[in-house]
mmCIF file of C-alpha atoms and ligand atoms in Angstrom:
data_model
loop_
_atom_site.group_PDB
_atom_site.id
_atom_site.type_symbol
_atom_site.label_atom_id
_atom_site.label_comp_id
_atom_site.label_asym_id
_atom_site.label_seq_id
_atom_site.Cartn_x
_atom_site.Cartn_y
_atom_site.Cartn_z
ATOM 1 C CA UNK A 1158 -87.420 67.834 5.841
ATOM 2 C CA UNK A 1159 -90.301 66.194 3.996
ATOM 3 C CA UNK A 1160 -90.231 62.461 3.657
ATOM 4 C CA UNK A 1161 -89.877 61.841 -0.036
ATOM 5 C CA UNK A 1162 -89.954 58.078 0.402
ATOM 6 C CA UNK A 1163 -93.281 57.990 2.176
ATOM 7 C CA UNK A 1164 -94.909 56.173 -0.670
ATOM 8 C CA UNK A 1165 -98.626 55.850 -0.950
ATOM 9 C CA UNK A 1166 -98.028 54.408 -4.401
ATOM 10 C CA UNK A 1167 -98.856 50.855 -5.283
ATOM 11 C CA UNK A 1168 -95.988 48.971 -6.835
ATOM 12 C CA UNK A 1169 -93.548 51.840 -6.236
ATOM 13 C CA UNK A 1170 -89.993 50.990 -7.163
ATOM 14 C CA UNK A 1171 -87.566 51.138 -9.976
ATOM 15 C CA UNK A 1172 -88.550 52.413 -13.402
ATOM 16 C CA UNK A 1173 -87.142 49.652 -15.592
ATOM 17 C CA UNK A 1174 -87.936 49.518 -19.287
ATOM 18 C CA UNK A 1175 -88.205 46.665 -21.765
ATOM 19 C CA UNK A 1176 -84.473 46.843 -22.416
ATOM 20 C CA UNK A 1177 -83.855 46.455 -18.651
ATOM 21 C CA UNK A 1178 -82.546 50.008 -18.389
ATOM 22 C CA UNK A 1179 -83.027 51.581 -14.949
ATOM 23 C CA UNK A 1180 -84.304 55.111 -15.512
ATOM 24 C CA UNK A 1181 -83.134 56.934 -12.416
ATOM 25 C CA UNK A 1182 -82.160 60.321 -13.864
ATOM 26 C CA UNK A 1183 -84.673 63.124 -14.444
ATOM 27 C CA UNK A 1184 -83.655 66.234 -16.392
ATOM 28 C CA UNK A 1185 -86.029 69.108 -15.813
ATOM 29 C CA UNK A 1186 -86.393 72.118 -18.091
ATOM 30 C CA UNK A 1187 -87.809 74.871 -15.884
ATOM 31 C CA UNK A 1188 -88.325 77.444 -18.643
ATOM 32 C CA UNK A 1189 -88.327 77.659 -22.429
ATOM 33 C CA UNK A 1190 -86.971 81.237 -22.248
ATOM 34 C CA UNK A 1191 -83.361 82.003 -22.898
ATOM 35 C CA UNK A 1192 -81.138 85.065 -22.858
ATOM 36 C CA UNK A 1193 -79.149 83.758 -25.861
ATOM 37 C CA UNK A 1194 -80.186 82.720 -29.389
ATOM 38 C CA UNK A 1195 -77.632 80.060 -30.277
ATOM 39 C CA UNK A 1196 -77.749 79.385 -33.967
ATOM 40 C CA UNK A 1197 -77.900 75.592 -33.588
ATOM 41 C CA UNK A 1198 -80.740 75.816 -31.054
ATOM 42 C CA UNK A 1199 -83.043 78.688 -32.013
ATOM 43 C CA UNK A 1200 -84.759 79.429 -35.353
ATOM 44 C CA UNK A 1201 -84.706 82.712 -37.272
ATOM 45 C CA UNK A 1202 -87.302 85.290 -36.241
ATOM 46 C CA UNK A 1203 -89.642 85.368 -33.302
ATOM 47 C CA UNK A 1204 -90.038 82.200 -31.316
ATOM 48 C CA UNK A 1205 -93.381 81.547 -29.651
ATOM 49 C CA UNK A 1206 -92.945 81.499 -25.890
ATOM 50 C CA UNK A 1207 -94.934 79.505 -23.401
ATOM 51 C CA UNK A 1208 -97.268 81.626 -21.294
ATOM 52 C CA UNK A 1209 -96.670 81.906 -17.570
ATOM 53 C CA UNK A 1210 -99.594 79.547 -16.875
ATOM 54 C CA UNK A 1211 -98.349 76.983 -19.342
ATOM 55 C CA UNK A 1212 -95.112 76.245 -17.519
ATOM 56 C CA UNK A 1213 -95.066 74.088 -14.427
ATOM 57 C CA UNK A 1214 -94.851 75.906 -11.121
ATOM 58 C CA UNK A 1215 -92.034 74.964 -8.762
ATOM 59 C CA UNK A 1216 -94.557 73.264 -6.479
ATOM 60 C CA UNK A 1217 -95.756 71.149 -9.412
ATOM 61 C CA UNK A 1218 -92.165 70.281 -10.317
ATOM 62 C CA UNK A 1219 -91.407 69.288 -6.712
ATOM 63 C CA UNK A 1220 -94.503 67.109 -6.561
ATOM 64 C CA UNK A 1221 -93.385 65.289 -9.719
ATOM 65 C CA UNK A 1222 -89.860 64.923 -8.327
ATOM 66 C CA UNK A 1223 -91.326 63.388 -5.185
ATOM 67 C CA UNK A 1224 -93.301 60.899 -7.264
ATOM 68 C CA UNK A 1225 -90.214 60.233 -9.381
ATOM 69 C CA UNK A 1226 -88.171 59.514 -6.258
ATOM 70 C CA UNK A 1227 -90.720 56.963 -5.124
ATOM 71 C CA UNK A 1228 -90.270 55.329 -8.517
ATOM 72 C CA UNK A 1229 -86.483 55.272 -8.231
ATOM 73 C CA UNK A 1230 -85.281 58.667 -9.526
ATOM 74 C CA UNK A 1231 -81.991 59.483 -7.751
ATOM 75 C CA UNK A 1232 -80.459 62.162 -9.923
ATOM 76 C CA UNK A 1233 -81.891 65.473 -11.156
ATOM 77 C CA UNK A 1234 -80.496 68.127 -13.481
ATOM 78 C CA UNK A 1235 -82.078 71.563 -13.874
ATOM 79 C CA UNK A 1236 -81.926 73.015 -17.358
ATOM 80 C CA UNK A 1237 -83.953 75.184 -19.750
ATOM 81 C CA UNK A 1238 -84.151 77.478 -21.862
ATOM 82 C CA UNK A 1239 -81.809 79.241 -19.542
ATOM 83 C CA UNK A 1240 -82.720 78.137 -16.019
ATOM 84 C CA UNK A 1241 -81.158 81.178 -14.337
ATOM 85 C CA UNK A 1242 -83.557 83.564 -16.116
ATOM 86 C CA UNK A 1243 -86.465 82.082 -14.181
ATOM 87 C CA UNK A 1244 -87.101 83.830 -10.880
ATOM 88 C CA UNK A 1245 -86.590 81.518 -7.915
ATOM 89 C CA UNK A 1246 -84.382 79.025 -9.803
ATOM 90 C CA UNK A 1247 -81.701 79.105 -7.103
ATOM 91 C CA UNK A 1248 -84.292 78.464 -4.376
ATOM 92 C CA UNK A 1249 -85.596 75.500 -6.381
ATOM 93 C CA UNK A 1250 -82.037 74.146 -6.642
ATOM 94 C CA UNK A 1251 -81.723 74.511 -2.871
ATOM 95 C CA UNK A 1252 -84.958 72.621 -2.240
ATOM 96 C CA UNK A 1253 -83.848 69.827 -4.553
ATOM 97 C CA UNK A 1254 -80.364 69.670 -3.022
ATOM 98 C CA UNK A 1255 -81.939 69.151 0.411
ATOM 99 C CA UNK A 1256 -83.852 66.046 -0.674
ATOM 100 C CA UNK A 1257 -81.945 63.203 0.934
ATOM 101 C CA UNK A 1258 -82.895 60.583 -1.659
ATOM 102 C CA UNK A 1259 -81.374 62.576 -4.510
ATOM 103 C CA UNK A 1260 -77.736 61.569 -4.797
ATOM 104 C CA UNK A 1261 -76.967 64.236 -7.376
ATOM 105 C CA UNK A 1262 -78.556 67.578 -8.238
ATOM 106 C CA UNK A 1263 -76.854 69.614 -10.962
ATOM 107 C CA UNK A 1264 -77.366 72.582 -13.239
ATOM 108 C CA UNK A 1265 -76.842 73.276 -16.940
ATOM 109 C CA UNK A 1266 -76.497 76.974 -17.753
ATOM 110 C CA UNK A 1267 -75.146 79.198 -20.484
ATOM 111 C CA UNK A 1268 -73.255 81.041 -17.738
ATOM 112 C CA UNK A 1269 -74.481 84.536 -18.633
ATOM 113 C CA UNK A 1270 -76.004 85.009 -15.167
ATOM 114 C CA UNK A 1271 -73.546 82.774 -13.355
ATOM 115 C CA UNK A 1272 -71.084 85.275 -11.870
ATOM 116 C CA UNK A 1273 -73.668 87.110 -9.729
ATOM 117 C CA UNK A 1274 -75.457 83.891 -8.744
ATOM 118 C CA UNK A 1275 -72.599 81.393 -8.340
ATOM 119 C CA UNK A 1276 -72.152 81.828 -4.578
ATOM 120 C CA UNK A 1277 -75.893 81.435 -3.920
ATOM 121 C CA UNK A 1278 -76.015 78.346 -6.135
ATOM 122 C CA UNK A 1279 -73.071 76.861 -4.224
ATOM 123 C CA UNK A 1280 -74.638 77.778 -0.880
ATOM 124 C CA UNK A 1281 -77.850 76.122 -2.070
ATOM 125 C CA UNK A 1282 -75.845 72.875 -2.147
ATOM 126 C CA UNK A 1283 -75.032 72.510 -5.847
ATOM 127 C CA UNK A 1284 -71.499 71.373 -6.715
ATOM 128 C CA UNK A 1285 -71.730 70.044 -10.253
ATOM 129 C CA UNK A 1286 -72.315 72.536 -13.023
ATOM 130 C CA UNK A 1287 -72.300 72.374 -16.826
ATOM 131 C CA UNK A 1288 -71.676 75.595 -18.713
ATOM 132 C CA UNK A 1289 -72.240 75.910 -22.449
ATOM 133 C CA UNK A 1290 -69.521 77.810 -24.271
ATOM 134 C CA UNK A 1291 -69.035 77.360 -28.003
ATOM 135 C CA UNK A 1292 -66.235 79.825 -28.632
ATOM 136 C CA UNK A 1293 -63.278 81.318 -26.794
ATOM 137 C CA UNK A 1294 -63.303 84.279 -29.151
ATOM 138 C CA UNK A 1295 -65.696 87.053 -28.011
ATOM 139 C CA UNK A 1296 -66.587 88.049 -31.595
ATOM 140 C CA UNK A 1297 -67.390 84.542 -32.658
ATOM 141 C CA UNK A 1298 -69.235 83.920 -29.413
ATOM 142 C CA UNK A 1299 -71.510 86.827 -30.342
ATOM 143 C CA UNK A 1300 -72.044 85.417 -33.844
ATOM 144 C CA UNK A 1301 -73.047 82.022 -32.468
ATOM 145 C CA UNK A 1302 -75.225 83.215 -29.598
ATOM 146 C CA UNK A 1303 -76.500 86.526 -30.975
ATOM 147 C CA UNK A 1304 -75.185 88.432 -27.935
ATOM 148 C CA UNK A 1305 -71.901 89.981 -26.910
ATOM 149 C CA UNK A 1306 -71.690 88.137 -23.592
ATOM 150 C CA UNK A 1307 -68.463 86.167 -23.709
ATOM 151 C CA UNK A 1308 -66.832 88.209 -20.934
ATOM 152 C CA UNK A 1309 -69.841 87.685 -18.663
ATOM 153 C CA UNK A 1310 -69.737 83.930 -19.225
ATOM 154 C CA UNK A 1311 -65.984 83.735 -18.751
ATOM 155 C CA UNK A 1312 -66.295 85.708 -15.509
ATOM 156 C CA UNK A 1313 -68.991 83.240 -14.406
ATOM 157 C CA UNK A 1314 -66.730 80.279 -15.156
ATOM 158 C CA UNK A 1315 -63.845 81.854 -13.201
ATOM 159 C CA UNK A 1316 -66.158 82.671 -10.304
ATOM 160 C CA UNK A 1317 -67.495 79.106 -10.247
ATOM 161 C CA UNK A 1318 -63.925 77.850 -10.084
ATOM 162 C CA UNK A 1319 -62.903 80.211 -7.255
ATOM 163 C CA UNK A 1320 -65.946 79.190 -5.240
ATOM 164 C CA UNK A 1321 -65.130 75.507 -5.619
ATOM 165 C CA UNK A 1322 -67.673 73.954 -7.998
ATOM 166 C CA UNK A 1323 -66.351 70.623 -9.189
ATOM 167 C CA UNK A 1324 -66.454 69.356 -11.780
ATOM 168 C CA UNK A 1325 -67.023 72.358 -14.027
ATOM 169 C CA UNK A 1326 -67.989 70.961 -17.392
ATOM 170 C CA UNK A 1327 -67.770 73.137 -20.485
ATOM 171 C CA UNK A 1328 -70.168 71.980 -23.207
ATOM 172 C CA UNK A 1329 -69.118 72.739 -26.770
ATOM 173 C CA UNK A 1330 -71.230 72.006 -29.863
ATOM 174 C CA UNK A 1331 -68.648 71.841 -32.643
ATOM 175 C CA UNK A 1332 -69.878 73.013 -36.060
ATOM 176 C CA UNK A 1333 -67.973 73.079 -39.341
ATOM 177 C CA UNK A 1334 -67.082 76.532 -40.590
ATOM 178 C CA UNK A 1335 -68.383 78.051 -37.357
ATOM 179 C CA UNK A 1336 -66.166 77.065 -34.438
ATOM 180 C CA UNK A 1337 -64.258 74.023 -35.687
ATOM 181 C CA UNK A 1338 -61.077 76.115 -35.877
ATOM 182 C CA UNK A 1339 -61.233 76.259 -32.060
ATOM 183 C CA UNK A 1340 -61.393 72.533 -31.348
ATOM 184 C CA UNK A 1341 -57.683 72.429 -30.466
ATOM 185 C CA UNK A 1342 -57.997 75.598 -28.350
ATOM 186 C CA UNK A 1343 -60.780 73.974 -26.332
ATOM 187 C CA UNK A 1344 -58.567 70.902 -25.913
ATOM 188 C CA UNK A 1345 -55.749 73.145 -24.664
ATOM 189 C CA UNK A 1346 -58.138 74.785 -22.189
ATOM 190 C CA UNK A 1347 -58.170 71.447 -20.355
ATOM 191 C CA UNK A 1348 -54.364 71.549 -20.088
ATOM 192 C CA UNK A 1349 -54.223 74.706 -17.985
ATOM 193 C CA UNK A 1350 -57.593 74.597 -16.212
ATOM 194 C CA UNK A 1351 -59.319 71.826 -14.257
ATOM 195 C CA UNK A 1352 -62.317 71.992 -16.619
ATOM 196 C CA UNK A 1353 -63.965 69.011 -18.240
ATOM 197 C CA UNK A 1354 -64.445 70.081 -21.834
ATOM 198 C CA UNK A 1355 -67.245 68.093 -23.460
ATOM 199 C CA UNK A 1356 -67.723 68.087 -27.219
ATOM 200 C CA UNK A 1357 -71.366 67.431 -28.064
ATOM 201 C CA UNK A 1358 -72.378 66.369 -31.551
ATOM 202 C CA UNK A 1359 -74.912 68.689 -33.123
ATOM 203 C CA UNK A 1360 -78.318 66.990 -33.132
ATOM 204 C CA UNK A 1361 -81.066 67.875 -35.604
ATOM 205 C CA UNK A 1362 -83.642 69.084 -33.087
ATOM 206 C CA UNK A 1363 -86.403 71.589 -33.851
ATOM 207 C CA UNK A 1364 -85.967 74.525 -36.194
ATOM 208 C CA UNK A 1365 -82.617 76.231 -36.031
ATOM 209 C CA UNK A 1366 -80.239 78.047 -38.321
ATOM 210 C CA UNK A 1367 -77.699 75.211 -38.285
ATOM 211 C CA UNK A 1368 -77.556 72.610 -41.016
ATOM 212 C CA UNK A 1369 -76.797 68.946 -40.566
ATOM 213 C CA UNK A 1370 -73.998 69.367 -43.119
ATOM 214 C CA UNK A 1371 -72.276 71.667 -40.613
ATOM 215 C CA UNK A 1372 -72.122 69.026 -37.942
ATOM 216 C CA UNK A 1373 -68.806 67.418 -37.043
ATOM 217 C CA UNK A 1374 -68.916 63.927 -35.658
ATOM 218 C CA UNK A 1375 -66.787 62.741 -32.758
ATOM 219 C CA UNK A 1376 -64.156 60.771 -34.722
ATOM 220 C CA UNK A 1377 -63.118 63.925 -36.555
ATOM 221 C CA UNK A 1378 -63.147 66.095 -33.398
ATOM 222 C CA UNK A 1379 -61.111 63.451 -31.605
ATOM 223 C CA UNK A 1380 -58.594 63.312 -34.424
ATOM 224 C CA UNK A 1381 -58.124 67.075 -34.260
ATOM 225 C CA UNK A 1382 -57.566 66.962 -30.490
ATOM 226 C CA UNK A 1383 -55.068 64.153 -30.869
ATOM 227 C CA UNK A 1384 -52.942 66.580 -32.866
ATOM 228 C CA UNK A 1385 -52.163 68.381 -29.575
ATOM 229 C CA UNK A 1386 -51.337 65.236 -27.659
ATOM 230 C CA UNK A 1387 -52.319 61.690 -26.824
ATOM 231 C CA UNK A 1388 -55.782 61.219 -25.335
ATOM 232 C CA UNK A 1389 -55.526 58.958 -22.308
ATOM 233 C CA UNK A 1390 -58.847 57.278 -21.407
ATOM 234 C CA UNK A 1391 -60.281 58.087 -17.977
ATOM 235 C CA UNK A 1392 -62.570 55.563 -16.279
ATOM 236 C CA UNK A 1393 -66.185 56.632 -15.916
ATOM 237 C CA UNK A 1394 -67.382 57.539 -12.419
ATOM 238 C CA UNK A 1395 -70.791 56.917 -10.885
ATOM 239 C CA UNK A 1396 -72.168 60.326 -11.931
ATOM 240 C CA UNK A 1397 -70.931 60.068 -15.478
ATOM 241 C CA UNK A 1398 -73.350 60.094 -18.278
ATOM 242 C CA UNK A 1399 -72.708 59.029 -21.826
ATOM 243 C CA UNK A 1400 -69.484 61.021 -22.327
ATOM 244 C CA UNK A 1401 -66.372 59.077 -23.243
ATOM 245 C CA UNK A 1402 -63.712 60.722 -21.102
ATOM 246 C CA UNK A 1403 -60.017 61.345 -21.744
ATOM 247 C CA UNK A 1404 -57.141 63.380 -20.368
ATOM 248 C CA UNK A 1405 -54.362 64.921 -22.392
ATOM 249 C CA UNK A 1406 -50.985 64.022 -20.889
ATOM 250 C CA UNK A 1407 -50.193 66.440 -18.046
ATOM 251 C CA UNK A 1408 -53.603 68.133 -18.250
ATOM 252 C CA UNK A 1409 -55.389 69.503 -15.190
ATOM 253 C CA UNK A 1410 -58.772 68.914 -16.765
ATOM 254 C CA UNK A 1411 -60.359 66.455 -19.165
ATOM 255 C CA UNK A 1412 -61.770 66.207 -22.642
ATOM 256 C CA UNK A 1413 -64.918 64.196 -23.332
ATOM 257 C CA UNK A 1414 -67.141 63.335 -26.269
ATOM 258 C CA UNK A 1415 -70.900 62.976 -26.302
ATOM 259 C CA UNK A 1416 -71.703 61.224 -29.531
ATOM 260 C CA UNK A 1417 -75.449 60.775 -29.763
ATOM 261 C CA UNK A 1418 -75.300 60.266 -33.520
ATOM 262 C CA UNK A 1419 -71.980 58.611 -34.289
ATOM 263 C CA UNK A 1420 -71.958 56.200 -31.327
ATOM 264 C CA UNK A 1421 -75.416 55.573 -29.933
ATOM 265 C CA UNK A 1422 -75.349 55.215 -26.189
ATOM 266 C CA UNK A 1423 -79.048 54.324 -26.053
ATOM 267 C CA UNK A 1424 -78.297 50.984 -24.410
ATOM 268 C CA UNK A 1425 -76.907 52.893 -21.387
ATOM 269 C CA UNK A 1426 -79.542 55.647 -21.337
ATOM 270 C CA UNK A 1427 -80.963 56.164 -17.835
ATOM 271 C CA UNK A 1428 -82.764 59.457 -18.560
ATOM 272 C CA UNK A 1429 -86.244 60.843 -18.479
ATOM 273 C CA UNK A 1430 -86.925 64.474 -19.358
ATOM 274 C CA UNK A 1431 -89.590 66.759 -17.969
ATOM 275 C CA UNK A 1432 -90.253 69.708 -20.270
ATOM 276 C CA UNK A 1433 -91.101 73.193 -19.059
ATOM 277 C CA UNK A 1434 -94.755 72.610 -19.987
ATOM 278 C CA UNK A 1435 -95.053 69.316 -18.184
ATOM 279 C CA UNK A 1436 -94.379 66.655 -20.789
ATOM 280 C CA UNK A 1437 -92.438 63.583 -19.898
ATOM 281 C CA UNK A 1438 -90.070 62.429 -22.644
ATOM 282 C CA UNK A 1439 -88.285 59.126 -22.435
ATOM 283 C CA UNK A 1440 -85.918 59.972 -25.295
ATOM 284 C CA UNK A 1441 -84.367 63.309 -26.256
ATOM 285 C CA UNK A 1442 -84.363 62.278 -29.880
ATOM 286 C CA UNK A 1443 -87.975 61.161 -30.185
ATOM 287 C CA UNK A 1444 -91.042 63.407 -30.119
ATOM 288 C CA UNK A 1445 -93.050 60.806 -28.226
ATOM 289 C CA UNK A 1446 -94.108 62.147 -24.848
ATOM 290 C CA UNK A 1447 -96.729 61.763 -22.154
ATOM 291 C CA UNK A 1448 -98.398 64.818 -20.720
ATOM 292 C CA UNK A 1449 -98.460 65.196 -16.946
ATOM 293 C CA UNK A 1450 -99.838 68.717 -16.717
ATOM 294 C CA UNK A 1451 -103.528 67.955 -17.320
ATOM 295 C CA UNK A 1452 -103.668 65.373 -14.545
ATOM 296 C CA UNK A 1453 -101.479 67.486 -12.307
ATOM 297 C CA UNK A 1454 -103.863 70.423 -12.586
ATOM 298 C CA UNK A 1455 -107.115 68.481 -12.525
ATOM 299 C CA UNK A 1456 -106.843 66.638 -9.264
ATOM 300 C CA UNK A 1457 -104.836 63.641 -10.500
ATOM 301 C CA UNK A 1458 -103.600 61.445 -7.666
ATOM 302 C CA UNK A 1459 -99.940 60.554 -7.106
ATOM 303 C CA UNK A 1460 -100.805 57.059 -8.263
ATOM 304 C CA UNK A 1461 -102.242 58.353 -11.553
ATOM 305 C CA UNK A 1462 -99.214 60.555 -12.126
ATOM 306 C CA UNK A 1463 -96.884 57.681 -11.309
ATOM 307 C CA UNK A 1464 -98.698 55.617 -13.917
ATOM 308 C CA UNK A 1465 -97.787 58.269 -16.529
ATOM 309 C CA UNK A 1466 -94.116 57.813 -15.575
ATOM 310 C CA UNK A 1467 -94.527 54.048 -15.985
ATOM 311 C CA UNK A 1468 -96.244 54.452 -19.371
ATOM 312 C CA UNK A 1469 -93.423 56.718 -20.620
ATOM 313 C CA UNK A 1470 -90.890 54.127 -19.514
ATOM 314 C CA UNK A 1471 -92.807 51.236 -21.103
ATOM 315 C CA UNK A 1472 -92.897 53.175 -24.390
ATOM 316 C CA UNK A 1473 -89.225 54.160 -24.376
ATOM 317 C CA UNK A 1474 -87.760 53.061 -27.690
ATOM 318 C CA UNK A 1475 -84.827 50.668 -27.621
ATOM 319 C CA UNK A 1476 -82.820 53.241 -29.566
ATOM 320 C CA UNK A 1477 -83.333 56.545 -31.331
ATOM 321 C CA UNK A 1478 -83.793 56.672 -35.074
ATOM 322 C CA UNK A 1479 -81.868 59.825 -35.990
ATOM 323 C CA UNK A 1480 -79.049 59.512 -38.500
ATOM 324 C CA UNK A 1481 -76.102 61.851 -38.947
ATOM 325 C CA UNK A 1482 -77.310 62.764 -42.465
ATOM 326 C CA UNK A 1483 -80.130 64.837 -40.959
ATOM 327 C CA UNK A 1484 -82.818 63.049 -43.000
ATOM 328 C CA UNK A 1485 -84.999 62.985 -39.886
ATOM 329 C CA UNK A 1486 -85.367 65.673 -37.220
ATOM 330 C CA UNK A 1487 -86.909 65.984 -33.813
ATOM 331 C CA UNK A 1488 -89.860 68.406 -34.159
ATOM 332 C CA UNK A 1489 -89.893 69.991 -30.700
ATOM 333 C CA UNK A 1490 -87.505 72.829 -29.900
ATOM 334 C CA UNK A 1491 -84.457 72.139 -27.735
ATOM 335 C CA UNK A 1492 -85.115 75.098 -25.435
ATOM 336 C CA UNK A 1493 -88.373 73.500 -24.290
ATOM 337 C CA UNK A 1494 -86.795 70.067 -23.839
ATOM 338 C CA UNK A 1495 -83.614 71.183 -22.107
ATOM 339 C CA UNK A 1496 -80.910 69.116 -23.793
HETATM 340 N N1 LIG B 2575 -79.357 77.403 -21.504
HETATM 341 C C1 LIG B 2575 -78.645 76.302 -20.943
HETATM 342 C C2 LIG B 2575 -77.340 76.093 -21.673
HETATM 343 O O1 LIG B 2575 -77.065 76.801 -22.632
HETATM 344 O O2 LIG B 2575 -76.573 75.222 -21.244
HETATM 345 C C3 LIG B 2575 -79.430 74.994 -20.861
HETATM 346 C C4 LIG B 2575 -80.285 74.593 -22.034
HETATM 347 S S1 LIG B 2575 -79.408 74.187 -23.486
HETATM 348 C C5 LIG B 2575 -80.738 73.675 -24.527
HETATM 349 C C6 LIG B 2575 -78.624 72.665 -23.020
HETATM 350 C C7 LIG B 2575 -77.529 72.178 -23.936
HETATM 351 O O3 LIG B 2575 -78.090 71.802 -25.171
HETATM 352 C C8 LIG B 2575 -76.451 73.202 -24.244
HETATM 353 O O4 LIG B 2575 -75.191 72.666 -23.904
HETATM 354 C C9 LIG B 2575 -76.558 73.401 -25.738
HETATM 355 O O5 LIG B 2575 -75.303 73.635 -26.320
HETATM 356 C C10 LIG B 2575 -77.141 72.080 -26.180
HETATM 357 N N2 LIG B 2575 -77.826 72.120 -27.468
HETATM 358 C C11 LIG B 2575 -78.809 72.933 -27.873
HETATM 359 N N3 LIG B 2575 -79.199 72.637 -29.133
HETATM 360 C C12 LIG B 2575 -78.429 71.597 -29.535
HETATM 361 C C13 LIG B 2575 -78.351 70.816 -30.731
HETATM 362 N N4 LIG B 2575 -79.149 71.046 -31.761
HETATM 363 N N5 LIG B 2575 -77.447 69.824 -30.768
HETATM 364 C C14 LIG B 2575 -76.626 69.565 -29.707
HETATM 365 N N6 LIG B 2575 -76.673 70.238 -28.551
HETATM 366 C C15 LIG B 2575 -77.555 71.254 -28.464
#
């Protein structure tokens, strides 16, 4: 096992920003490609794709993770695009899971390729998995994602459960007139299954076919869930992010709300994001980024790359400036950033 703490860096240590937030969580998008075209994520028509040479290689990603660890990163999530469409993604997960300093390595996937890969992902050492699923109705699923793949995803979720992944989080972006009639059904899913259903507020990011008017904010989603039963708050654990967690009485699973627009959680944000093409973003909802790829590919030292991490952290805004009315948008596309 390589020694990821063998720091040649000067002043290595925690990445702490001006707001005294400890940034110890790195989310890595390993590809901008996806096998779905979700209407709230992808624009109409052809989307320009990054060339093979434009995306970071796994060795480059691992070098940046090593530098991040020396600066205090302890948690990594692999995302995309769809991470499982990139060849070697499971091997990368395995290499990350074997790094002793990382206390948590997890995966976000749309689940289309999960069933055939779930056992290998588990054997690679991954236990925590987030699966995006915006409808329980196969027809509507196809309308939202552009592909008739509900059964594949559902089989992947069942397989993940049989194998023993825990927790299995189901991410739902609730949109008015699109899937809001299923909010209660998703709540009920947590009654019978040990899933953690997470409602994510739609965020105006990049070009997509969704409109800000279609978004439903957490208070309304919560009210609709309450119609099935009382929501009992669940204390947040050490791996919990910004979700506010609840359990319906007698439920095997949980319901949670991620409310980036209606309830900023910027004061608790501990995240940095590495995009597929090597940009470091300190805030999902701001286009400000620092590029690592040039230095990485032109002989930059670990110290120089670490300085880019520090600059990103120094420039992290106290809070994002997006409002629910959609008057401002993030310009970059979500599939390159990773969510
Ligand atoms: N392909 C993987 C997946 O579907 O989970 C990983 C990438 S995807 C960009 C990560 C998450 O971002 C998904 O849960 C997706 O629903 C969410 N997402 C994409 N666009 C969004 C938007 N505009 N607002 C809120 N969430 C969004």
